[in-house]
Amino acid sequence: MVDAVVFWSCTVIYLGVTFVLAYMGYKKTKHGEDFLLAGRSVPSWIIGLSYGSTFISTSAIVGFGGVAAQLGLGIIWLTVLCIGVGVIIAFLFYGRRVRRLGQGMKAMTFPDFLGKRFKSPFLQYSTSFLILVSMPLYSSAVLIGGSRFLQTTLGIQYESALLSFAIITAIYVVFGGLLAVLYTDAFQGFVMLLGLSAIMILTWLLFGGVDASNIALANLVTDPGVPAGLSSKGMTGWTSFPSFGSEIWFTMVTTIIMGVGIGVLAQPQLTVRFMTAKSTKSLNRAVPVGAIFIGLSTAVAFTVGALSNVYFYDNLGKLSTQVAGNNVDLIIPMFINASMPDIIVVLFMLTLLAAAMSTLSSLFHTMGSAAGHDLWCYIGPSRLVPEKYRLCKEKEYKSTLKGNRVGTGIMIVVSVALAFVMPDSIIARATAMFMGLCAAAFLPMFTYGIFAKNPSAFAAKVSLVMGALSWFLWTVFVHIKESSVLGICKFFFNKDALLGSPYTVIDPLVIAMPISIIALIVAWALDPARKAAKAVQETA
Amino acid sequence: MSIFGGKRVFGIDDPWIIAAYVLLFGSTAACVIYGIWKWNEEEEAD
């Protein structure tokens, strides 16, 4: 157990700094637009750190670190994709166009951007709806990840840990808006960099250096050997990639690496970061900060996760998954608690707190803006709502502080409730599901929208609907990891999945995204409005 | 298959894992160089 004085001193300092920064954000938040976009003049280093710390959550550290302990270092490819796609393509190709278009259209949220770009209220509402339905899954996974570590480290009740997390984060998001989120994200990013760097160095020292660590990890293949349940599914060792085409290969490549690595491009909470930049110069300057942060944090989590096997096997004669009772989410916390000095355990706890809070605050803010700006601010003034309950005046489509704060508060409650009922070992899966849905439903039409000169709203609508629908059907009726838990397939067809192997382990993203792209192309070709415009042009 | 002559790099001998680490360091370095190179560049017209 960690020394109470050390723990509380560090925690009070951490929370004190967080609340001071949040207060600074609160003081500068005067209008709905401040709440949503932080005045569109955020410094580059804050954008980079905030983008990174929002992207890297407890799910990435605890959940995927645990997956690395179970399946080995092949997951490092996810880090490569996070930098290649999540930073290079995201900032250099998507970011600068999103910033310029968003500023030109005065768009304030991701759904608002799509609605204005395609001149389609349907796209704004449906995107908001998808965010409100799917994002609580991710935010709950983040909450669970952080709470599990507090439970293990402090020996407190899981429920108390979860509620404390949610309430502290809720206070500064609801009152401080995006400025509070960005300021605290940047500070939390620093804490994460410090904590993870220390853990990586100490882990290598524990095993006698980089080479010795990896050789010891590689040697686990012969003694004790890969567990029979994993080797029969394609696992070849902890320092080698799974057998091509095997069940674990499909899970590793399609769900973990592609699902998360590609899904990052169309995540609403990250896209908004581009719209807060004052200029393209700010985005360029944010690139190195984001890359260093994302590369370091994920690589450390995955490498340390895999190496935890060496520690547990040397000391307890068991592999990490066996020590954690097959709950991969517990592996990283248990390794840190067992192997590191007290001060590092505290630093790691703050790192996880920081990771959870930075991601959570952004998710809360994005869900709140989808509810308070994109849905309420447009539906609220309509006749659907009794006059005395209307937050905005008729036809006054301005975002109100009150509307956004109420929306954020409601979505926080939903996330916390969901966290209480979600099953164990869900962290990495829920994260991959959310990112997979983002990629399937949003990415094709979002990409089309920012790169096409006169994008077709019809094509975007068809792509969104087909992407979301095919992702949902594959998740519910074919992808066994989800379909067996959801039980809908079982209810209708008396079996867990409608198709057999290997389809049951192919991620919904791999099926749904191509369908979404094909739907976009076909709908674009058939779009009556586009054809009519072309005919008019040719006549003229 | 051995893209590194069958030798261990930092104790790892699977080329897929070695390649992932090489790409990780390479892409991070490229981002840092890009940021420095474009540090003062103003808005570009597309």
Coordinates of C-alpha atoms in Angstrom, one line a residue:
Chain A
M1 CA 0.0 0.0 0.0
V2 CA 1.3 3.5 -0.9
D3 CA 2.3 5.8 1.9
A4 CA -0.7 8.0 2.7
V5 CA 1.2 11.3 3.2
V6 CA 3.0 11.0 -0.1
F7 CA -0.1 10.0 -1.9
W8 CA -2.3 12.8 -0.6
S9 CA 0.4 15.5 -0.9
C10 CA 0.9 14.7 -4.6
T11 CA -2.9 14.3 -5.3
V12 CA -3.7 17.6 -3.6
I13 CA -1.1 19.4 -5.6
Y14 CA -2.3 17.8 -8.8
L15 CA -5.9 18.6 -8.2
G16 CA -5.0 22.1 -7.0
V17 CA -3.2 22.9 -10.3
T18 CA -6.0 21.4 -12.2
F19 CA -8.7 23.5 -10.6
V20 CA -6.6 26.7 -10.9
L21 CA -6.3 26.1 -14.6
A22 CA -10.0 25.2 -14.9
Y23 CA -10.8 28.5 -13.1
M24 CA -8.8 30.4 -15.6
G25 CA -10.8 28.7 -18.3
Y26 CA -14.0 29.5 -16.5
K27 CA -13.2 33.2 -16.1
K28 CA -12.6 33.5 -19.9
T29 CA -15.8 31.6 -20.8
K30 CA -18.5 34.3 -21.3
H31 CA -20.6 33.0 -24.3
G32 CA -21.7 29.8 -25.9
E33 CA -19.0 30.1 -28.5
D34 CA -16.3 30.4 -25.8
F35 CA -17.7 27.2 -24.3
L36 CA -17.5 25.4 -27.6
L37 CA -14.4 26.6 -29.3
A38 CA -12.2 28.5 -26.8
G39 CA -12.2 31.7 -28.8
R40 CA -10.4 30.0 -31.8
S41 CA -7.0 31.3 -30.8
V42 CA -5.4 28.5 -28.8
P43 CA -1.6 28.3 -28.7
S44 CA 0.0 25.5 -30.8
W45 CA 1.7 23.6 -27.9
I46 CA -1.6 23.5 -26.0
I47 CA -3.3 22.1 -29.2
G48 CA -0.6 19.4 -29.5
L49 CA -0.7 18.3 -25.9
S50 CA -4.4 18.5 -25.6
Y51 CA -4.9 16.5 -28.8
G52 CA -2.5 13.9 -27.5
S53 CA -3.8 13.7 -24.0
T54 CA -7.4 13.5 -25.3
F55 CA -6.4 10.7 -27.7
I56 CA -4.4 8.7 -25.2
S57 CA -6.7 7.7 -22.4
T58 CA -6.6 5.1 -19.6
S59 CA -8.0 2.8 -22.3
A60 CA -4.7 3.1 -24.2
I61 CA -2.5 2.7 -21.2
V62 CA -4.4 0.2 -19.0
G63 CA -6.6 -1.5 -21.6
F64 CA -4.2 -1.8 -24.5
G65 CA -1.2 -2.2 -22.2
G66 CA -3.0 -5.3 -20.8
V67 CA -3.6 -6.5 -24.4
A68 CA 0.1 -6.2 -25.0
A69 CA 0.8 -8.3 -21.9
Q70 CA -1.5 -10.9 -23.3
L71 CA -0.7 -10.9 -27.0
G72 CA 2.8 -9.3 -27.2
L73 CA 4.6 -6.5 -28.9
G74 CA 2.7 -6.8 -32.3
I75 CA 0.5 -4.0 -30.9
I76 CA 3.4 -1.6 -31.4
W77 CA 2.0 -1.3 -34.9
L78 CA -0.9 0.6 -33.4
T79 CA 1.6 3.2 -32.2
V80 CA 2.9 3.5 -35.8
L81 CA -0.6 4.1 -37.0
C82 CA -1.4 6.5 -34.2
I83 CA 1.5 8.7 -35.4
G84 CA 1.2 8.1 -39.1
V85 CA -2.6 8.5 -39.3
G86 CA -3.4 10.2 -36.0
V87 CA -0.8 12.9 -36.3
I88 CA 0.7 13.2 -39.8
I89 CA -2.4 12.6 -41.9
A90 CA -4.7 14.2 -39.3
F91 CA -2.8 17.5 -38.9
L92 CA -1.2 17.9 -42.3
F93 CA -4.2 16.9 -44.5
Y94 CA -7.3 17.0 -42.5
G95 CA -6.5 19.6 -39.8
R96 CA -5.6 22.6 -41.9
R97 CA -8.7 22.2 -44.2
V98 CA -11.0 21.6 -41.2
R99 CA -9.7 24.7 -39.5
R100 CA -10.1 26.9 -42.6
L101 CA -13.5 25.6 -43.6
G102 CA -14.7 25.6 -40.0
Q103 CA -13.7 29.2 -39.5
G104 CA -15.3 30.2 -42.8
M105 CA -18.6 28.6 -42.0
K106 CA -18.4 29.6 -38.3
A107 CA -18.9 25.9 -37.4
M108 CA -18.6 25.2 -33.7
T109 CA -18.8 21.4 -33.4
F110 CA -18.2 18.4 -35.5
P111 CA -21.9 17.9 -36.3
D112 CA -22.3 21.6 -36.9
F113 CA -19.3 21.4 -39.3
L114 CA -20.9 18.6 -41.3
G115 CA -24.4 20.2 -41.3
K116 CA -23.0 23.5 -42.7
R117 CA -20.5 21.9 -45.1
F118 CA -23.2 19.8 -46.7
K119 CA -26.0 22.3 -46.1
S120 CA -28.0 19.5 -44.4
P121 CA -29.7 19.7 -41.0
F122 CA -30.2 15.9 -41.3
L123 CA -26.4 15.3 -41.2
Q124 CA -26.1 17.6 -38.2
Y125 CA -28.9 15.8 -36.2
S126 CA -27.9 12.3 -37.2
T127 CA -24.2 12.8 -36.4
S128 CA -25.2 14.3 -33.0
F129 CA -27.5 11.3 -32.4
L130 CA -24.7 8.8 -33.2
I131 CA -22.3 10.7 -30.9
L132 CA -24.9 10.7 -28.1
V133 CA -25.5 7.0 -28.5
S134 CA -21.9 5.7 -29.0
M135 CA -19.7 8.1 -27.2
P136 CA -21.0 7.1 -23.7
L137 CA -19.6 3.7 -24.4
Y138 CA -16.1 5.2 -24.8
S139 CA -16.4 7.6 -21.9
S140 CA -17.6 4.8 -19.6
A141 CA -14.6 2.7 -20.7
V142 CA -12.3 5.5 -19.7
L143 CA -14.1 5.9 -16.4
I144 CA -13.8 2.2 -15.7
G145 CA -10.0 2.2 -16.6
G146 CA -9.2 4.9 -14.2
S147 CA -11.4 3.6 -11.4
R148 CA -9.9 0.1 -11.6
F149 CA -6.5 1.6 -10.9
L150 CA -7.6 3.6 -7.9
Q151 CA -9.4 0.5 -6.6
T152 CA -6.2 -1.6 -6.9
T153 CA -3.8 1.1 -5.6
L154 CA -5.8 2.6 -2.7
G155 CA -7.9 -0.4 -1.8
I156 CA -11.0 1.7 -2.0
Q157 CA -14.4 0.7 -3.4
Y158 CA -14.7 0.7 -7.1
E159 CA -17.9 2.7 -7.0
S160 CA -16.4 5.5 -4.8
A161 CA -13.4 5.7 -7.2
L162 CA -15.7 6.0 -10.2
L163 CA -17.9 8.7 -8.7
S164 CA -15.0 10.8 -7.5
F165 CA -13.5 10.7 -11.0
A166 CA -16.7 11.7 -12.7
I167 CA -17.6 14.5 -10.3
I168 CA -14.2 16.2 -10.3
T169 CA -14.1 16.2 -14.1
A170 CA -17.7 17.2 -14.4
I171 CA -17.2 20.3 -12.4
Y172 CA -14.6 21.9 -14.6
V173 CA -16.1 20.8 -17.9
V174 CA -19.6 22.1 -17.1
F175 CA -18.3 25.5 -15.8
G176 CA -15.1 26.1 -17.7
G177 CA -16.1 24.7 -21.2
L178 CA -13.4 24.0 -23.8
L179 CA -10.9 26.5 -22.4
A180 CA -10.8 24.7 -19.1
V181 CA -10.6 21.4 -20.9
L182 CA -7.7 22.5 -23.0
Y183 CA -5.7 24.1 -20.2
T184 CA -6.1 21.1 -17.9
D185 CA -5.4 18.8 -20.8
A186 CA -2.0 20.4 -21.4
F187 CA -1.1 20.1 -17.7
Q188 CA -2.3 16.6 -17.6
G189 CA -0.3 15.8 -20.7
F190 CA 2.9 17.0 -18.9
V191 CA 2.1 14.7 -16.0
M192 CA 1.6 11.8 -18.3
L193 CA 4.9 12.3 -20.1
L194 CA 6.7 12.5 -16.8
G195 CA 5.1 9.4 -15.3
L196 CA 5.4 7.2 -18.4
S197 CA 9.0 8.2 -19.1
A198 CA 9.9 7.3 -15.5
I199 CA 8.1 3.9 -15.7
M200 CA 9.8 3.0 -19.0
I201 CA 13.3 3.7 -17.7
L202 CA 12.7 1.9 -14.4
T203 CA 11.2 -1.1 -16.2
W204 CA 14.3 -1.5 -18.4
L205 CA 16.6 -1.0 -15.4
L206 CA 14.6 -3.7 -13.6
F207 CA 15.5 -6.3 -16.2
G208 CA 19.1 -5.1 -17.0
G209 CA 18.5 -2.9 -20.0
V210 CA 16.7 -2.8 -23.3
D211 CA 18.3 -5.8 -24.9
A212 CA 18.2 -8.0 -21.8
S213 CA 14.5 -7.1 -21.2
N214 CA 13.5 -8.1 -24.7
I215 CA 15.6 -11.2 -24.7
A216 CA 14.0 -12.3 -21.4
L217 CA 10.6 -11.6 -23.0
A218 CA 11.4 -13.6 -26.1
N219 CA 12.6 -16.5 -24.0
L220 CA 9.2 -16.9 -22.4
V221 CA 8.2 -18.7 -25.6
T222 CA 10.3 -21.7 -24.5
D223 CA 9.8 -21.4 -20.8
P224 CA 6.8 -21.4 -19.8
G225 CA 5.7 -21.2 -23.5
V226 CA 2.6 -19.6 -25.0
P227 CA -0.6 -20.8 -23.3
A228 CA -2.3 -23.5 -25.3
G229 CA -5.5 -21.4 -25.6
L230 CA -3.5 -18.6 -27.3
S231 CA -1.1 -20.7 -29.4
S232 CA -4.0 -22.6 -31.0
K233 CA -5.4 -19.2 -32.1
G234 CA -2.2 -18.1 -33.7
M235 CA 0.0 -16.4 -31.0
T236 CA 3.6 -17.1 -31.6
G237 CA 5.3 -15.3 -28.7
W238 CA 5.5 -11.9 -27.0
T239 CA 8.2 -10.5 -29.3
S240 CA 6.7 -11.7 -32.6
F241 CA 3.7 -11.0 -34.7
P242 CA 0.8 -13.6 -34.6
S243 CA 0.5 -16.1 -37.4
F244 CA -0.9 -14.6 -40.6
G245 CA -4.6 -15.2 -41.0
S246 CA -5.1 -16.7 -37.5
E247 CA -7.8 -15.6 -35.2
I248 CA -5.5 -13.5 -33.1
W249 CA -4.0 -12.0 -36.2
F250 CA -7.4 -10.8 -37.3
T251 CA -8.2 -9.4 -33.9
M252 CA -4.8 -7.7 -33.7
V253 CA -4.9 -6.2 -37.2
T254 CA -8.6 -5.4 -37.8
T255 CA -9.9 -4.5 -34.4
I256 CA -6.9 -3.2 -32.5
I257 CA -4.6 -1.7 -35.1
M258 CA -6.9 -0.6 -37.8
G259 CA -10.0 0.1 -35.7
V260 CA -8.2 2.5 -33.4
G261 CA -5.5 3.7 -35.8
I262 CA -7.9 4.7 -38.6
G263 CA -10.8 5.6 -36.5
V264 CA -8.9 8.5 -35.0
L265 CA -9.3 10.6 -38.1
A266 CA -13.0 11.1 -37.7
Q267 CA -13.4 11.5 -34.0
P268 CA -15.5 14.5 -33.1
Q269 CA -13.6 15.4 -29.9
L270 CA -10.3 15.5 -31.8
T271 CA -11.6 17.3 -34.9
V272 CA -12.8 20.1 -32.8
R273 CA -9.1 20.8 -31.7
F274 CA -8.3 21.8 -35.3
M275 CA -11.0 24.4 -35.2
T276 CA -9.6 26.0 -32.1
A277 CA -6.3 26.9 -33.9
K278 CA -5.7 30.5 -34.9
S279 CA -3.8 29.7 -38.1
T280 CA -2.2 26.9 -40.1
K281 CA 1.1 27.9 -38.4
S282 CA -0.3 26.9 -35.1
L283 CA -1.3 23.5 -36.5
N284 CA 2.2 23.0 -38.0
R285 CA 3.8 23.8 -34.6
A286 CA 1.5 21.3 -32.8
V287 CA 2.7 18.4 -35.0
P288 CA 5.9 17.6 -33.2
V289 CA 4.3 18.0 -29.8
G290 CA 1.4 15.6 -30.7
A291 CA 3.8 13.1 -32.3
I292 CA 6.2 12.9 -29.4
F293 CA 3.4 12.7 -26.9
I294 CA 1.3 10.0 -28.7
G295 CA 4.4 8.0 -29.7
L296 CA 5.9 8.0 -26.2
S297 CA 2.8 7.3 -24.3
T298 CA 1.5 4.4 -26.4
A299 CA 4.9 2.8 -26.9
V300 CA 5.7 2.9 -23.2
A301 CA 2.3 1.4 -22.2
F302 CA 2.6 -1.4 -24.8
T303 CA 6.2 -2.2 -24.1
V304 CA 5.8 -2.2 -20.3
G305 CA 2.6 -4.3 -20.7
A306 CA 4.4 -7.0 -22.6
L307 CA 7.5 -6.9 -20.2
S308 CA 5.2 -7.4 -17.2
N309 CA 5.2 -11.1 -18.1
V310 CA 8.9 -11.3 -17.4
Y311 CA 8.5 -9.8 -14.0
F312 CA 5.6 -11.9 -12.9
Y313 CA 7.1 -15.1 -14.3
D314 CA 10.4 -14.4 -12.5
N315 CA 8.8 -13.6 -9.2
L316 CA 5.6 -15.6 -9.1
G317 CA 6.1 -18.3 -11.8
K318 CA 3.0 -17.1 -13.6
L319 CA 2.3 -15.0 -16.7
S320 CA 0.6 -11.6 -16.3
T321 CA -2.9 -12.8 -17.5
Q322 CA -2.7 -15.6 -14.9
V323 CA -1.8 -13.2 -12.1
A324 CA -4.6 -10.9 -13.1
G325 CA -7.1 -13.7 -13.2
N326 CA -7.6 -13.2 -17.0
N327 CA -8.7 -9.6 -16.5
V328 CA -6.3 -7.8 -18.8
D329 CA -7.3 -4.4 -17.4
L330 CA -5.7 -5.3 -14.1
I331 CA -2.3 -6.2 -15.5
I332 CA -0.6 -2.8 -15.8
P333 CA -1.8 -1.6 -12.4
M334 CA -0.7 -4.8 -10.7
F335 CA 2.7 -4.7 -12.3
I336 CA 3.3 -1.0 -11.3
N337 CA 2.1 -1.7 -7.7
A338 CA 4.3 -4.8 -7.4
S339 CA 7.5 -3.7 -9.0
M340 CA 7.9 0.1 -8.7
P341 CA 8.8 2.3 -5.7
D342 CA 6.1 4.2 -3.9
I343 CA 6.8 7.5 -5.5
I344 CA 6.5 6.0 -9.0
V345 CA 3.2 4.3 -8.0
V346 CA 1.9 7.6 -7.0
L347 CA 3.2 9.3 -10.2
F348 CA 1.6 6.5 -12.2
M349 CA -1.7 7.0 -10.4
L350 CA -1.5 10.7 -11.3
T351 CA -0.6 9.7 -14.8
L352 CA -3.7 7.6 -15.1
L353 CA -5.8 10.2 -13.4
A354 CA -4.5 12.7 -15.9
A355 CA -5.1 10.4 -18.8
A356 CA -8.6 9.6 -17.7
M357 CA -9.5 13.2 -16.9
S358 CA -8.1 14.7 -20.1
T359 CA -9.9 12.2 -22.3
L360 CA -13.1 12.3 -20.2
S361 CA -13.3 16.0 -20.1
S362 CA -13.1 16.2 -23.9
L363 CA -15.7 13.4 -24.3
F364 CA -18.0 15.1 -21.8
H365 CA -17.5 18.4 -23.7
T366 CA -18.2 16.8 -27.1
M367 CA -21.3 15.0 -25.9
G368 CA -22.5 18.1 -24.1
S369 CA -22.1 20.2 -27.2
A370 CA -23.9 17.6 -29.4
A371 CA -26.8 17.7 -26.9
G372 CA -26.7 21.4 -26.0
H373 CA -25.7 23.0 -29.3
D374 CA -26.4 20.6 -32.1
L375 CA -29.7 19.1 -30.9
W376 CA -31.1 21.4 -28.3
C377 CA -30.2 24.7 -29.7
Y378 CA -31.9 23.8 -33.0
I379 CA -34.8 21.7 -31.7
G380 CA -35.2 23.7 -28.5
P381 CA -36.6 26.9 -30.2
S382 CA -39.1 24.8 -32.3
R383 CA -42.7 24.2 -31.5
L384 CA -41.8 20.7 -30.4
V385 CA -40.9 22.1 -27.0
P386 CA -43.3 24.0 -24.7
E387 CA -42.5 27.7 -24.6
K388 CA -41.6 27.9 -20.9
Y389 CA -38.9 25.1 -21.4
R390 CA -37.2 26.7 -24.3
L391 CA -33.6 27.7 -23.7
C392 CA -33.1 29.7 -26.9
K393 CA -35.5 32.2 -28.3
E394 CA -37.4 31.4 -31.5
K395 CA -35.1 31.4 -34.5
E396 CA -32.1 32.5 -32.5
Y397 CA -29.7 29.7 -33.3
K398 CA -27.0 30.9 -31.0
S399 CA -25.4 28.5 -28.7
T400 CA -26.2 29.4 -25.1
L401 CA -23.9 28.7 -22.1
K402 CA -26.9 27.3 -20.2
G403 CA -27.9 24.9 -23.0
N404 CA -24.4 23.5 -23.3
R405 CA -23.9 23.2 -19.6
V406 CA -27.2 21.3 -19.1
G407 CA -26.4 19.1 -22.1
T408 CA -23.0 18.3 -20.7
G409 CA -24.4 17.5 -17.3
I410 CA -27.0 15.1 -18.7
M411 CA -24.4 13.2 -20.7
I412 CA -22.1 12.9 -17.7
V413 CA -24.8 11.2 -15.8
V414 CA -25.5 8.8 -18.7
S415 CA -21.8 7.9 -18.9
V416 CA -21.5 7.2 -15.2
A417 CA -24.7 5.1 -15.2
L418 CA -23.3 3.1 -18.1
A419 CA -20.0 2.6 -16.3
F420 CA -21.8 0.8 -13.5
V421 CA -23.4 -1.8 -15.8
M422 CA -20.6 -2.4 -18.3
P423 CA -18.8 -5.8 -17.9
D424 CA -15.1 -6.3 -17.0
S425 CA -12.4 -6.5 -19.6
I426 CA -14.4 -4.1 -21.7
I427 CA -12.0 -1.2 -21.8
A428 CA -10.0 -2.0 -24.9
R429 CA -13.1 -3.4 -26.7
A430 CA -15.4 -0.5 -26.0
T431 CA -12.6 1.9 -27.2
A432 CA -12.1 0.0 -30.4
M433 CA -15.9 -0.2 -31.0
F434 CA -16.3 3.5 -30.7
M435 CA -13.4 4.3 -32.9
G436 CA -14.6 1.7 -35.4
L437 CA -18.0 3.2 -35.6
C438 CA -16.5 6.7 -36.1
A439 CA -14.4 5.3 -39.0
A440 CA -17.3 3.5 -40.6
A441 CA -20.0 6.1 -40.2
F442 CA -18.2 9.4 -40.3
L443 CA -14.8 9.0 -42.0
P444 CA -15.8 8.5 -45.7
M445 CA -18.3 11.4 -45.9
F446 CA -16.2 13.6 -43.6
T447 CA -13.2 13.1 -45.9
Y448 CA -15.3 13.7 -49.0
G449 CA -16.8 16.8 -47.3
I450 CA -13.5 18.5 -46.6
F451 CA -11.7 17.6 -49.9
A452 CA -14.6 18.0 -52.5
K453 CA -15.4 21.4 -54.0
N454 CA -19.2 21.0 -54.0
P455 CA -19.9 18.0 -51.9
S456 CA -23.2 16.1 -52.4
A457 CA -25.4 16.0 -49.3
F458 CA -27.2 13.0 -50.7
A459 CA -24.0 11.0 -51.1
A460 CA -23.0 11.9 -47.5
K461 CA -26.3 10.9 -46.1
V462 CA -26.3 7.5 -47.8
S463 CA -22.7 6.9 -46.8
L464 CA -23.5 7.8 -43.1
V465 CA -26.6 5.6 -43.0
M466 CA -25.0 2.6 -44.8
G467 CA -21.7 2.9 -42.7
A468 CA -23.5 3.0 -39.4
L469 CA -26.1 0.4 -40.3
S470 CA -23.6 -2.2 -41.7
W471 CA -21.3 -1.6 -38.6
F472 CA -24.3 -2.2 -36.3
L473 CA -25.4 -5.3 -38.1
W474 CA -21.9 -6.9 -38.2
T475 CA -21.4 -6.0 -34.6
V476 CA -24.8 -7.5 -33.5
F477 CA -25.0 -10.6 -35.7
V478 CA -21.4 -11.6 -36.7
H479 CA -18.5 -10.2 -34.6
I480 CA -18.6 -12.8 -31.9
K481 CA -16.9 -10.8 -29.1
E482 CA -19.8 -8.3 -29.2
S483 CA -22.7 -10.4 -30.6
S484 CA -22.3 -13.0 -27.8
V485 CA -22.4 -10.2 -25.1
L486 CA -25.3 -8.3 -26.7
G487 CA -27.4 -11.4 -27.1
I488 CA -29.6 -10.0 -29.8
C489 CA -28.4 -12.7 -32.3
K490 CA -29.1 -15.4 -29.8
F491 CA -32.6 -14.0 -29.1
F492 CA -33.6 -14.0 -32.8
F493 CA -31.6 -17.0 -34.2
N494 CA -30.6 -19.0 -31.1
K495 CA -26.9 -18.8 -31.8
D496 CA -24.2 -16.2 -31.0
A497 CA -23.2 -15.4 -34.6
L498 CA -24.8 -15.9 -38.0
L499 CA -21.5 -16.6 -39.8
G500 CA -18.6 -18.9 -38.9
S501 CA -14.9 -18.4 -38.7
P502 CA -13.0 -16.4 -39.8
Y503 CA -15.9 -13.9 -40.2
T504 CA -16.6 -13.9 -36.5
V505 CA -13.2 -12.3 -35.7
I506 CA -13.2 -9.8 -38.5
D507 CA -13.9 -6.4 -37.1
P508 CA -17.1 -4.6 -38.2
L509 CA -14.9 -1.7 -39.4
V510 CA -13.3 -3.8 -42.1
I511 CA -16.8 -4.6 -43.5
A512 CA -18.6 -1.3 -42.8
M513 CA -16.0 1.2 -44.0
P514 CA -15.8 -0.2 -47.6
I515 CA -19.6 -0.4 -47.7
S516 CA -19.7 3.3 -46.6
I517 CA -17.2 4.3 -49.2
I518 CA -19.0 2.3 -52.0
A519 CA -22.3 3.8 -50.9
L520 CA -20.8 7.3 -51.1
I521 CA -19.5 6.7 -54.6
V522 CA -22.8 5.1 -55.9
A523 CA -24.9 7.8 -54.3
W524 CA -22.7 10.5 -55.7
A525 CA -23.2 9.1 -59.2
L526 CA -26.9 8.8 -58.7
D527 CA -27.4 12.1 -56.9
P528 CA -30.4 13.9 -58.8
A529 CA -29.3 17.3 -57.5
R530 CA -25.8 16.9 -58.9
K531 CA -27.1 15.6 -62.2
A532 CA -29.5 18.5 -62.5
A533 CA -26.8 21.0 -61.8
K534 CA -24.5 19.4 -64.3
A535 CA -27.3 19.5 -66.9
V536 CA -27.8 23.2 -66.3
Q537 CA -24.1 23.8 -66.7
E538 CA -24.0 21.9 -70.0
T539 CA -27.0 23.8 -71.3
A540 CA -25.4 27.1 -70.4
Chain B
M1 CA 12.2 -14.1 -44.1
S2 CA 14.7 -11.9 -42.5
I3 CA 15.0 -8.3 -43.4
F4 CA 17.7 -7.7 -40.7
G5 CA 19.9 -10.7 -41.6
G6 CA 18.4 -12.8 -38.9
K7 CA 20.1 -10.7 -36.2
R8 CA 18.5 -9.4 -33.1
V9 CA 17.9 -5.7 -32.8
F10 CA 17.5 -4.6 -29.2
G11 CA 16.9 -8.3 -28.3
I12 CA 14.1 -8.7 -30.9
D13 CA 14.4 -10.9 -33.9
D14 CA 10.9 -10.7 -35.6
P15 CA 11.3 -8.3 -38.5
W16 CA 7.6 -7.2 -38.1
I17 CA 8.2 -6.0 -34.6
I18 CA 11.6 -4.4 -35.4
A19 CA 10.0 -2.6 -38.4
A20 CA 7.3 -1.3 -36.1
Y21 CA 9.8 0.2 -33.7
V22 CA 11.9 1.6 -36.6
L23 CA 8.8 3.3 -38.1
L24 CA 7.8 4.6 -34.7
F25 CA 11.1 6.4 -34.2
G26 CA 11.3 7.4 -37.8
S27 CA 7.9 9.0 -38.0
T28 CA 8.3 10.8 -34.7
A29 CA 11.6 12.2 -35.9
A30 CA 9.9 13.3 -39.2
C31 CA 7.2 15.1 -37.3
V32 CA 9.8 17.0 -35.2
I33 CA 11.7 18.0 -38.3
Y34 CA 8.5 19.1 -40.1
G35 CA 7.5 21.2 -37.1
I36 CA 10.9 23.0 -37.0
W37 CA 11.0 23.4 -40.8
K38 CA 7.5 25.0 -40.9
W39 CA 7.8 26.8 -37.6
N40 CA 7.4 30.3 -39.1
E41 CA 5.6 29.5 -42.3
E42 CA 2.4 31.5 -42.8
E43 CA -0.9 30.3 -44.3
E44 CA -0.6 28.3 -47.5
A45 CA -3.2 28.7 -50.2
D46 CA -4.6 25.3 -51.5

